[in-house]
Coordinates of C-alpha atoms in Angstrom, one line a residue:
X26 CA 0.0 0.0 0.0
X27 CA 1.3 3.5 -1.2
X28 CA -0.2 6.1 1.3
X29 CA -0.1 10.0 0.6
X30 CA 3.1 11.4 1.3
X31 CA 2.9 13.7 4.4
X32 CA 4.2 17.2 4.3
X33 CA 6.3 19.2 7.1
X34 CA 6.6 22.9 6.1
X35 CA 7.3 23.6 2.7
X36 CA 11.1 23.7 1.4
X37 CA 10.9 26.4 -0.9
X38 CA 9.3 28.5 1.9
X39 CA 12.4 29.1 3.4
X40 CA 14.7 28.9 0.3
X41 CA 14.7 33.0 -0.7
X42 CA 15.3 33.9 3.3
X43 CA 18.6 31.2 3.5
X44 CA 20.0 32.0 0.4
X45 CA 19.9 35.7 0.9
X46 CA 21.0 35.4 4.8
X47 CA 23.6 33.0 3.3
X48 CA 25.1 35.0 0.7
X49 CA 24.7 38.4 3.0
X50 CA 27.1 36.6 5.9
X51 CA 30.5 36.7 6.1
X52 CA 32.0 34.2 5.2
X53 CA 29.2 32.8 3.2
X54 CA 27.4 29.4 3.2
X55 CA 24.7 27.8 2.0
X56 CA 22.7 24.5 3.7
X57 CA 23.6 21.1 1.7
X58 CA 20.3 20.3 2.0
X59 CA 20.0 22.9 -0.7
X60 CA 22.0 21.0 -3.1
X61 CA 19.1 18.2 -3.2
X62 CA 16.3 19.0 -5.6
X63 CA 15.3 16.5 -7.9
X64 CA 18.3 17.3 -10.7
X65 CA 20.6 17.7 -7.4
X66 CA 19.4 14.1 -6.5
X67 CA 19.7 12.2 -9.4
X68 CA 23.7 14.1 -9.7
X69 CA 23.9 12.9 -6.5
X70 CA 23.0 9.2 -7.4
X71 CA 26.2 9.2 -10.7
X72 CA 28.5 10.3 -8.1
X73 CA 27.8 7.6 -6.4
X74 CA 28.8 4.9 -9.2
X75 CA 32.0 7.1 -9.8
X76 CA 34.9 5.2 -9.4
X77 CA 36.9 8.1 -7.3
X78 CA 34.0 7.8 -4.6
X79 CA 34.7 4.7 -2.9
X80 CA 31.5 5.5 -0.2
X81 CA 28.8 4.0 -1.4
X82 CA 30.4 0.8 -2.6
X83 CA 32.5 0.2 0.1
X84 CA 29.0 0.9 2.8
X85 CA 27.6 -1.3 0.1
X86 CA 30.0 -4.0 0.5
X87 CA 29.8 -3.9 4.7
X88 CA 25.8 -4.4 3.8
X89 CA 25.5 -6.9 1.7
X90 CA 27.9 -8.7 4.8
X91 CA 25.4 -8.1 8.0
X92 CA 21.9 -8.2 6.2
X93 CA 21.8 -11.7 7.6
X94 CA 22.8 -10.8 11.1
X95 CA 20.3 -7.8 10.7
X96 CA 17.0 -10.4 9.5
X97 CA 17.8 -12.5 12.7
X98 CA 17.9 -9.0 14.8
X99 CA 14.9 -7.8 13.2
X100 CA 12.1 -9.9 12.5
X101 CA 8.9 -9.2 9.9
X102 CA 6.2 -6.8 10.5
X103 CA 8.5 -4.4 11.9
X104 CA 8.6 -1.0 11.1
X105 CA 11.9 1.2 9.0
X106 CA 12.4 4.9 8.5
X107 CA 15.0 6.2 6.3
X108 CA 16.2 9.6 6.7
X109 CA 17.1 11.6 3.9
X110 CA 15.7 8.2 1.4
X111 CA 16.7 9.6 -2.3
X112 CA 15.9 7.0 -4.9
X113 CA 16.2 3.8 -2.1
X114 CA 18.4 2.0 -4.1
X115 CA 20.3 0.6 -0.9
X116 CA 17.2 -0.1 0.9
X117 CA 15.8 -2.4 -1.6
X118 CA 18.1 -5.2 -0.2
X119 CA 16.9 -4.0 3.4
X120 CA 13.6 -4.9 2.4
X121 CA 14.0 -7.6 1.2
X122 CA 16.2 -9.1 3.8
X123 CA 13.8 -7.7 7.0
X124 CA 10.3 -7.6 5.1
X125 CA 8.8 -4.6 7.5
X126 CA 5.5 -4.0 7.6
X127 CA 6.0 -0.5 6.7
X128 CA 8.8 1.8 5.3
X129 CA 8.9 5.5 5.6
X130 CA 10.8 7.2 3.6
X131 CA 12.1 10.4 4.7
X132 CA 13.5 13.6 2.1
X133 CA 13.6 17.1 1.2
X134 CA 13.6 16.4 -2.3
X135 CA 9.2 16.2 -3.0
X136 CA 9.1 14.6 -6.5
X137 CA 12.0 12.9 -6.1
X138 CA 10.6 11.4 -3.0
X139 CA 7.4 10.3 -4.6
X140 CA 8.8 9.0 -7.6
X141 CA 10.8 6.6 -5.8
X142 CA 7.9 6.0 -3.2
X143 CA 6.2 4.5 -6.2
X144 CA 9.0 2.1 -7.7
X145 CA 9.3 0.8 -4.1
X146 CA 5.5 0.2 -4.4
X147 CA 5.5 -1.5 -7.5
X148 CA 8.7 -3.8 -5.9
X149 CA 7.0 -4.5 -2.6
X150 CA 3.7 -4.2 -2.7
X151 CA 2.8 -5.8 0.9
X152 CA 4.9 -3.0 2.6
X153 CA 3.1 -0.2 3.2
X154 CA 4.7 2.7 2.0
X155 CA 4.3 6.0 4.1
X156 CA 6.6 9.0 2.4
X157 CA 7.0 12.0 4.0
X158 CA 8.8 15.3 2.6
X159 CA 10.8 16.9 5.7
X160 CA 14.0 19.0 6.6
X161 CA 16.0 16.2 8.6
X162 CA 17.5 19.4 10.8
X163 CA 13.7 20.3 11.9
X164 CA 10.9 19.0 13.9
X165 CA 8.8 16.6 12.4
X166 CA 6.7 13.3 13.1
X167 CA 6.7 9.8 12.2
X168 CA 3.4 8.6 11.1
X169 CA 1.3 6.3 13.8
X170 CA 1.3 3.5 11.8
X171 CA 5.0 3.1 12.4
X172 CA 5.6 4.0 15.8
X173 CA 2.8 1.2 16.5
X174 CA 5.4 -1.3 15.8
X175 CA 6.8 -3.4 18.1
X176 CA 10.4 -3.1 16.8
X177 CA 11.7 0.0 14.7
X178 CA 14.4 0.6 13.0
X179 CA 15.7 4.2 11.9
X180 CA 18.0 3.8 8.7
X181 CA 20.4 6.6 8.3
X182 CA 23.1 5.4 5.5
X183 CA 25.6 7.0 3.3
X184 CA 27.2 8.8 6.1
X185 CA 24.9 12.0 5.7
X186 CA 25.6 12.5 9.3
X187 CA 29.0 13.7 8.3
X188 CA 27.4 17.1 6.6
X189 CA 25.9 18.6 9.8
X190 CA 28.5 19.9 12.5
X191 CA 28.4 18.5 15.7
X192 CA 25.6 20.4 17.3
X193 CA 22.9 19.8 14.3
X194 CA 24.5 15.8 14.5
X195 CA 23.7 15.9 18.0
X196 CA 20.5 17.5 18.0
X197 CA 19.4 15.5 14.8
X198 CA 20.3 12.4 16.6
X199 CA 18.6 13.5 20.0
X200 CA 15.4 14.2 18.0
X201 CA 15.2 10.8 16.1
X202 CA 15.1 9.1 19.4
X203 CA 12.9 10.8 20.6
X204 CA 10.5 11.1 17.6
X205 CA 10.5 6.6 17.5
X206 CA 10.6 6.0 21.2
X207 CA 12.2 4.0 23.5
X208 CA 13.7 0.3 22.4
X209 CA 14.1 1.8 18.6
X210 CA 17.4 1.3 17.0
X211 CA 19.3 2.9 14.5
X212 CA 21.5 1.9 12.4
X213 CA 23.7 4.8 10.5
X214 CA 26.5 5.5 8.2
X215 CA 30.0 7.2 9.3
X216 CA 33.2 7.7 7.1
X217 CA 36.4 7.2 8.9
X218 CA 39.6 9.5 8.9
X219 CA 41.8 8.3 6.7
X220 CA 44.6 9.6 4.0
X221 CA 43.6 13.2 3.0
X222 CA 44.2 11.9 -1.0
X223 CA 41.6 9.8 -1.0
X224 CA 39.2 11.6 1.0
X225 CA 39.6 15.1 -1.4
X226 CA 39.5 12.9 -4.5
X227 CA 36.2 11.2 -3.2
X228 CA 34.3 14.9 -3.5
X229 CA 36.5 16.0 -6.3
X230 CA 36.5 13.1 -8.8
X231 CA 38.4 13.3 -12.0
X232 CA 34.9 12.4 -13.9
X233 CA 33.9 15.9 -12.9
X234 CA 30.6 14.6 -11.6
X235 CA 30.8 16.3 -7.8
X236 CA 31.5 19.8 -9.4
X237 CA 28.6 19.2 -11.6
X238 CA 26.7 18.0 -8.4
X239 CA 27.9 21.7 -6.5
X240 CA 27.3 23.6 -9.8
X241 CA 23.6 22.6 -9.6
X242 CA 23.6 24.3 -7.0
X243 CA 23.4 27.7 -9.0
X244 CA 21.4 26.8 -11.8
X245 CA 18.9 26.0 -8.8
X246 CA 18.5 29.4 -7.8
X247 CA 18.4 30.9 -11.1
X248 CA 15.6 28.6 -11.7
X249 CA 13.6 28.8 -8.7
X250 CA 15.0 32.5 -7.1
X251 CA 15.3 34.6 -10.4
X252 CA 19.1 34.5 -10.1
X253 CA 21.7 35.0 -12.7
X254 CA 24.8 33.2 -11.9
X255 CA 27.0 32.6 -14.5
X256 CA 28.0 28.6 -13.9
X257 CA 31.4 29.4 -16.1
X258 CA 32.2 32.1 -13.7
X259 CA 32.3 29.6 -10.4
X260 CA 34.3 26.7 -9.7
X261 CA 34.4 24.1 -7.6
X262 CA 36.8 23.3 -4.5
X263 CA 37.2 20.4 -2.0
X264 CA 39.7 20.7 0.3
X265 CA 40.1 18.5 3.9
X266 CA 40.6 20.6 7.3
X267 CA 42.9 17.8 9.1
X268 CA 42.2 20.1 12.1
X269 CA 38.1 19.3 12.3
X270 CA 38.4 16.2 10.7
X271 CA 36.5 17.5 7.2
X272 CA 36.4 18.0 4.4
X273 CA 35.0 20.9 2.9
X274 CA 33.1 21.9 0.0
X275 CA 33.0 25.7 -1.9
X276 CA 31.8 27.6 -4.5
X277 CA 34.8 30.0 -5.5
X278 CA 34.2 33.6 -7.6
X279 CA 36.8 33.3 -10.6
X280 CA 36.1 36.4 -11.0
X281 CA 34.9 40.0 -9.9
X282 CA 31.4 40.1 -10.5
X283 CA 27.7 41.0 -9.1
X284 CA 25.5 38.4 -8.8
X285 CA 21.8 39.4 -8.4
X286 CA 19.5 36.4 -6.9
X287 CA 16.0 36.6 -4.8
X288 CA 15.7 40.3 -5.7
X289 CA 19.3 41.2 -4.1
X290 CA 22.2 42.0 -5.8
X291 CA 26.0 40.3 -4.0
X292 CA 29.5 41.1 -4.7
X293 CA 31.9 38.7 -5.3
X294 CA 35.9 39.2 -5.9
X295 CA 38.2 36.7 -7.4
X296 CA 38.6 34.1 -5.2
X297 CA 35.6 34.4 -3.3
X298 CA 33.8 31.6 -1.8
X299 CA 30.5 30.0 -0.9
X300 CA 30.7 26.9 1.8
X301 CA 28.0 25.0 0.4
X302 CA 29.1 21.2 2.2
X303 CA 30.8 20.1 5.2
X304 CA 31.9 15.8 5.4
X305 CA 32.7 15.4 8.7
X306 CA 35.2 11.9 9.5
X307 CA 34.9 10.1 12.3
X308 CA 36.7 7.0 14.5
X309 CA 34.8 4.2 15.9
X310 CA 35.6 5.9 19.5
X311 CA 34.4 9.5 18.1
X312 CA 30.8 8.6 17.1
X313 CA 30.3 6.3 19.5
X314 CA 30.7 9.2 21.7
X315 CA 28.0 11.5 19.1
X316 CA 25.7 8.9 19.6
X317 CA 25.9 8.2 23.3
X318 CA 25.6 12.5 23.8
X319 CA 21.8 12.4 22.2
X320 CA 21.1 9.5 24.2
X321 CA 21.8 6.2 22.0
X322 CA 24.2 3.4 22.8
X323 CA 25.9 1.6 20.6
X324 CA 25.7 -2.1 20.3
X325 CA 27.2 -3.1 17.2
X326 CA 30.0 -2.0 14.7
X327 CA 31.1 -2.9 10.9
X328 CA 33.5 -2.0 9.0
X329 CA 35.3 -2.8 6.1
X330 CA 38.9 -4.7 5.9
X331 CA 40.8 -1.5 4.9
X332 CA 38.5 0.5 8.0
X333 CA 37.4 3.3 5.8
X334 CA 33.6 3.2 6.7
X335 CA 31.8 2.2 9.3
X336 CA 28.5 1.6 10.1
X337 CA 27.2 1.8 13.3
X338 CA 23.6 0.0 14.8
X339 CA 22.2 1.6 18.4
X340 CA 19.4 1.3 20.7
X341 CA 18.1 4.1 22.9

């Protein structure tokens, strides 16, 4: 059963006001979550198959290794949320392995979200299928269906929680627990530190797909804001700040220019940047210590045989 997706306030409610307080701070930045509408999205999904980003094939791998140990954890009729869903390619296999009873997918992006919301019907058509379009970093609720269940399972994967700073992770992570209750567990994504070459590379691939992926970024708020940045006049830069463990993603000015978007003309000089990404890196110790701050505790932990990701199940 495909149910109506459920709405939390509107996305592109807010996207004039956090672009223009954004672009009027100094230094500048824009939310990630930005980067996500439905061209953003499917970007998102090619830098994934790249060969430079060894992420998803690597969490991929450490998957396809536990699902059994998950299906003897978790047994049918249960109830999964995924935050920040995409297309649920990964969670297909997570279906299949756990058969829920119901699967709530969670995104900003709202056609995206019902698109895939759809396929997943089509493939299982005995889960019920509850999406719901939400900012991850804001209040919102789980539908009562779900929280019903006698065992539930949050699904965080592709180590989103490295794009929020410690506070939003820790206030993102305090408000998931509390939004499925006590006895839910979650089990979420983390990259590990690990030599600066390979990190950069992963979010600067020499197939060109991440800067595409930033790019998008402006062609979204000429679209949608009434802007008029010139794409060949921006570039994009990843660099890794060994200090807070992260790397670091910006839109650099190649040159002097005035940009107008949302009615409101910017400067920029050569050189000048927008942070539009953090990816923060963690050890095992590190966000075991994230998680056990917003109130989880960690029971289990995977990781692959070069320890470049790990993936991480709790219980609050």
């Amino acid at each position: 059963m495909l149910k109506e997706k459920q709405h939390a306030a509107s996305a592109q409610d807010v996207f004039a006001e956090d672009v223009i307080s954004g672009l009027s701070a100094a230094p500048r930045s824009l939310s990630s979550k930005w980067l996500y509408d439905t061209a953003g999205s499917a970007i998102f999904e090619e830098i994934t198959q790249v060969k430079d980003y060894y992420l998803t094939r690597t969490e991929a791998a450490i998957f396809e290794n536990i699902l059994p140990e998950l299906a003897v954890l978790f047994k049918p009729g249960s109830g999964i949320v995924e935050f920040g869903s995409g297309a649920s390619i990964k969670t297909r296999n997570l279906l299949s392995a756990l058969q829920p009873a119901c699967y709530v997918p969670m995104d900003i992006a709202d056609e995206f979200l019902q698109s895939a919301a759809e396929d997943l019907h089509q493939l299982f058509p005995d889960i019920e299928i509850m999406p719901i379009v939400a900012d991850l970093t804001a209040p919102y609720q789980l539908p009562q269906a779900f929280l019903d269940k006698h065992s539930k399972l949050g699904f965080f994967p592709g180590s989103t929680i490295g794009n929020f700073t410690a506070e939003i992770a820790r206030r993102f992570l305090t408000h998931t627990r509390e939004a499925m209750g006590s006895g839910a567990h979650l089990l979420i994504s983390a990259d590990l530190v690990k030599d600066k070459n390979i990190l950069v590379r992963a979010y600067d691939d020499h197939e060109g797909v991440t800067p595409r992926f930033t790019l998008n970024l402006l062609t979204r708020m000429n679209r949608e804001l009434g802007g008029n940045f010139d794409l060949s006049s921006f570039r994009h830069v990843a660099e890794f700040n060994e200090q807070m463990s992260r790397i670091e993603i910006h839109i650099e000015s190649i040159a002097d220019q005035i940009v107008t978007v949302a009615g409101k003309d910017f400067r920029f000089g050569r050189g000048d940047r927008i942070r539009t990404e953090y990816s923060y890196k963690y050890s095992e110790s590190s966000f075991s210590d994230l998680l056990e701050e917003a109130g989880w505790r960690l029971e289990r932990f995977w990781s692959d045989p070069n320890d470049w990701f790990g993936v991480f199940l709790a219980v609050c």
